[in-house]
Amino acid sequence: MHSVRYPHIVTLIGVCMETGKYAMVMEYISLGSLYKILHKDKLQLDWSDRLFIALQTAKGINYLHKLQPPILHCDIKSLNFLLEKSYESFIVKVCDFGLAQTRDETTRQTQLTQALTCTFQWCAPEVLLLKKYTDKSDVYSLGIVYWELAANEIPYGGHQDAVISAFVLRGDRLKIPKATPSSFSALIKECWTANPNDRPNSSQLIELIEKCIKKQSNLIFVALF
């Protein structure tokens, strides 16, 4: 992780390897997690902010996926994206690689060593079924984060893991708010399709979000005139 250097990845500054005092020193990100901003601080974001945040999350994950060997995050959730204020909007950085896995390029898949290691609310259906984790499993989790950006709600509220799992595995999905831009709503649905092969990869996701931003900018321009 120390060798990973990218604007949308939290920088590892150093580590403590003293017996019984293991620790990592990371760069400080002032606003905290996206989860905190959305669900505790209740910060009101306009759609320009939300889409720009979404774009940066995709860029951070895409960087990991494009490394040699590629890295799969395996625990994408709003708690693992940190934000700080910038002049124009926000800067977003991916954090917490505690579950990250190096992918075998011969299969484009990674077998998780534990029975289930992701967080249920953001967990892809194939992972709930204990199948192999792929880069598209990360994309599914991003889709749930994007739903959070649209809904300003915690995924599945206070439902138990077993209820969430049953809901997802029978093909049900969270209700996307009507006020969500149609292009972003369609993107969310693409991210959480049941078949991983039908989901965009992280590079395609960047392109799709950029199109959403362009459409939103055009709508704002028309509204002003």
C-alpha positions as semicolon CSV with decimal commas, in nm:
position;residue;x (nm);y (nm);z (nm)
1;M;0,000;0,000;0,000
2;H;0,294;0,233;0,065
3;S;0,372;0,234;-0,308
4;V;0,017;0,339;-0,401
5;R;0,021;0,709;-0,489
6;Y;-0,287;0,860;-0,649
7;P;-0,499;1,173;-0,582
8;H;-0,805;0,964;-0,494
9;I;-0,631;0,712;-0,268
10;V;-0,546;0,791;0,095
11;T;-0,169;0,815;0,135
12;L;0,010;0,582;0,375
13;I;0,279;0,785;0,552
14;G;0,435;0,516;0,769
15;V;0,384;0,213;0,991
16;C;0,469;0,106;1,345
17;M;0,584;-0,256;1,365
18;E;0,669;-0,267;1,735
19;T;0,536;-0,587;1,893
20;G;0,189;-0,529;2,033
21;K;0,178;-0,173;1,893
22;Y;0,108;-0,224;1,525
23;A;-0,026;0,091;1,360
24;M;-0,044;0,277;1,030
25;V;-0,001;0,652;0,991
26;M;-0,228;0,790;0,718
27;E;-0,279;1,139;0,579
28;Y;-0,544;1,343;0,761
29;I;-0,870;1,401;0,570
30;S;-1,063;1,679;0,739
31;L;-1,434;1,605;0,680
32;G;-1,426;1,233;0,752
33;S;-1,620;0,966;0,566
34;L;-1,893;1,003;0,307
35;Y;-2,112;0,802;0,547
36;K;-2,059;1,064;0,819
37;I;-2,132;1,352;0,582
38;L;-2,452;1,197;0,448
39;H;-2,598;1,027;0,754
40;K;-2,464;1,211;1,059
41;D;-2,372;1,563;0,950
42;K;-2,668;1,563;0,707
43;L;-2,473;1,787;0,473
44;Q;-2,693;1,906;0,189
45;L;-2,529;1,833;-0,146
46;D;-2,650;1,956;-0,482
47;W;-2,640;1,721;-0,778
48;S;-2,319;1,872;-0,910
49;D;-2,148;1,780;-0,582
50;R;-2,299;1,431;-0,573
51;L;-2,195;1,347;-0,928
52;F;-1,845;1,487;-0,876
53;I;-1,810;1,274;-0,561
54;A;-1,930;0,968;-0,755
55;L;-1,677;1,036;-1,031
56;Q;-1,388;1,051;-0,786
57;T;-1,490;0,727;-0,615
58;A;-1,490;0,554;-0,954
59;K;-1,149;0,699;-1,040
60;G;-1,000;0,579;-0,713
61;I;-1,132;0,226;-0,756
62;N;-1,037;0,219;-1,123
63;Y;-0,679;0,307;-1,029
64;L;-0,666;0,004;-0,798
65;H;-0,818;-0,220;-1,064
66;K;-0,560;-0,106;-1,322
67;L;-0,255;-0,171;-1,105
68;Q;-0,024;-0,460;-1,193
69;P;-0,122;-0,684;-1,031
70;P;-0,473;-0,536;-0,995
71;I;-0,615;-0,478;-0,648
72;L;-0,979;-0,540;-0,559
73;H;-1,098;-0,337;-0,261
74;C;-1,352;-0,599;-0,137
75;D;-1,519;-0,372;0,120
76;I;-1,645;-0,069;-0,070
77;K;-1,895;0,135;0,131
78;S;-1,956;0,500;0,214
79;L;-1,751;0,457;0,532
80;N;-1,443;0,390;0,317
81;F;-1,448;0,711;0,115
82;L;-1,299;1,013;0,292
83;L;-1,371;1,372;0,191
84;E;-1,220;1,713;0,233
85;K;-1,340;2,048;0,100
86;S;-1,182;2,187;-0,213
87;Y;-1,224;2,521;-0,387
88;E;-1,482;2,388;-0,633
89;S;-1,646;2,102;-0,444
90;F;-1,491;1,809;-0,256
91;I;-1,186;1,586;-0,286
92;V;-1,262;1,216;-0,236
93;K;-1,011;0,947;-0,137
94;V;-1,048;0,570;-0,104
95;C;-0,936;0,425;0,228
96;D;-0,932;0,099;0,428
97;F;-0,762;-0,175;0,232
98;G;-0,802;-0,422;0,517
99;L;-0,987;-0,667;0,292
100;A;-0,815;-0,580;-0,036
101;Q;-0,717;-0,873;-0,255
102;T;-0,470;-0,906;-0,541
103;R;-0,650;-1,045;-0,842
104;D;-0,522;-1,339;-1,044
105;E;-0,508;-1,197;-1,397
106;T;-0,545;-1,540;-1,553
107;T;-0,900;-1,565;-1,422
108;R;-0,987;-1,199;-1,346
109;Q;-1,123;-1,330;-1,016
110;T;-1,015;-1,348;-0,655
111;Q;-1,118;-1,616;-0,409
112;L;-1,181;-1,465;-0,068
113;T;-1,003;-1,660;0,200
114;Q;-1,277;-1,603;0,457
115;A;-1,637;-1,718;0,426
116;L;-1,770;-1,365;0,388
117;T;-1,566;-1,052;0,443
118;C;-1,761;-0,761;0,295
119;T;-2,031;-0,554;0,469
120;F;-2,380;-0,689;0,396
121;Q;-2,551;-0,364;0,292
122;W;-2,296;-0,313;0,014
123;C;-2,234;-0,680;-0,070
124;A;-2,286;-0,814;-0,424
125;P;-2,522;-1,112;-0,466
126;E;-2,246;-1,343;-0,592
127;V;-2,045;-1,265;-0,279
128;L;-2,345;-1,339;-0,057
129;L;-2,354;-1,678;-0,231
130;L;-1,985;-1,725;-0,143
131;K;-1,883;-1,723;-0,508
132;K;-1,558;-1,572;-0,631
133;Y;-1,505;-1,199;-0,588
134;T;-1,433;-1,004;-0,908
135;D;-1,379;-0,642;-1,008
136;K;-1,752;-0,635;-1,091
137;S;-1,828;-0,714;-0,725
138;D;-1,657;-0,386;-0,637
139;V;-1,874;-0,214;-0,899
140;Y;-2,192;-0,351;-0,739
141;S;-2,083;-0,201;-0,407
142;L;-2,022;0,133;-0,577
143;G;-2,380;0,118;-0,702
144;I;-2,503;0,103;-0,342
145;V;-2,281;0,401;-0,252
146;Y;-2,432;0,592;-0,545
147;W;-2,779;0,504;-0,418
148;E;-2,676;0,658;-0,085
149;L;-2,574;0,976;-0,267
150;A;-2,914;0,987;-0,437
151;A;-3,130;0,891;-0,138
152;N;-2,939;1,039;0,158
153;E;-3,033;0,724;0,348
154;I;-2,849;0,431;0,503
155;P;-2,892;0,124;0,278
156;Y;-3,164;-0,110;0,408
157;G;-3,212;0,096;0,725
158;G;-3,191;-0,123;1,033
159;H;-3,273;-0,456;0,869
160;Q;-3,087;-0,768;0,977
161;D;-2,822;-0,926;0,754
162;A;-3,042;-1,228;0,678
163;V;-3,325;-1,001;0,559
164;I;-3,088;-0,799;0,339
165;S;-2,939;-1,114;0,189
166;A;-3,281;-1,261;0,105
167;F;-3,395;-0,931;-0,047
168;V;-3,089;-0,903;-0,273
169;L;-3,075;-1,269;-0,375
170;R;-3,435;-1,274;-0,496
171;G;-3,347;-0,984;-0,729
172;D;-3,499;-0,696;-0,534
173;R;-3,318;-0,364;-0,514
174;L;-3,348;-0,042;-0,316
175;K;-3,594;0,216;-0,447
176;I;-3,417;0,499;-0,630
177;P;-3,570;0,842;-0,549
178;K;-3,773;0,998;-0,831
179;A;-3,570;1,319;-0,810
180;T;-3,256;1,132;-0,919
181;P;-3,136;1,236;-1,268
182;S;-3,246;0,965;-1,512
183;S;-2,892;0,902;-1,639
184;F;-2,759;0,850;-1,285
185;S;-3,055;0,630;-1,196
186;A;-2,980;0,412;-1,499
187;L;-2,613;0,395;-1,398
188;I;-2,703;0,274;-1,047
189;K;-2,923;0,001;-1,196
190;E;-2,639;-0,110;-1,425
191;C;-2,402;-0,134;-1,128
192;W;-2,627;-0,365;-0,927
193;T;-2,754;-0,604;-1,195
194;A;-2,756;-0,964;-1,072
195;N;-2,519;-1,092;-1,341
196;P;-2,169;-0,948;-1,286
197;N;-2,099;-0,966;-1,660
198;D;-2,379;-0,715;-1,722
199;R;-2,221;-0,453;-1,496
200;P;-1,982;-0,189;-1,632
201;N;-1,618;-0,216;-1,534
202;S;-1,460;0,071;-1,343
203;S;-1,325;0,238;-1,660
204;Q;-1,668;0,231;-1,821
205;L;-1,816;0,361;-1,498
206;I;-1,600;0,673;-1,520
207;E;-1,727;0,737;-1,874
208;L;-2,089;0,689;-1,767
209;I;-2,056;0,931;-1,474
210;E;-1,887;1,189;-1,695
211;K;-2,189;1,167;-1,927
212;C;-2,419;1,217;-1,627
213;I;-2,222;1,529;-1,530
214;K;-2,242;1,667;-1,883
215;K;-2,619;1,613;-1,897
216;Q;-2,665;1,775;-1,557
217;S;-2,453;2,074;-1,661
218;N;-2,665;2,117;-1,974
219;L;-2,983;2,111;-1,764
220;I;-2,845;2,381;-1,534
221;F;-2,744;2,594;-1,833
222;V;-3,093;2,566;-1,985
223;A;-3,255;2,651;-1,649
224;L;-3,049;2,970;-1,623
225;F;-3,167;3,096;-1,956
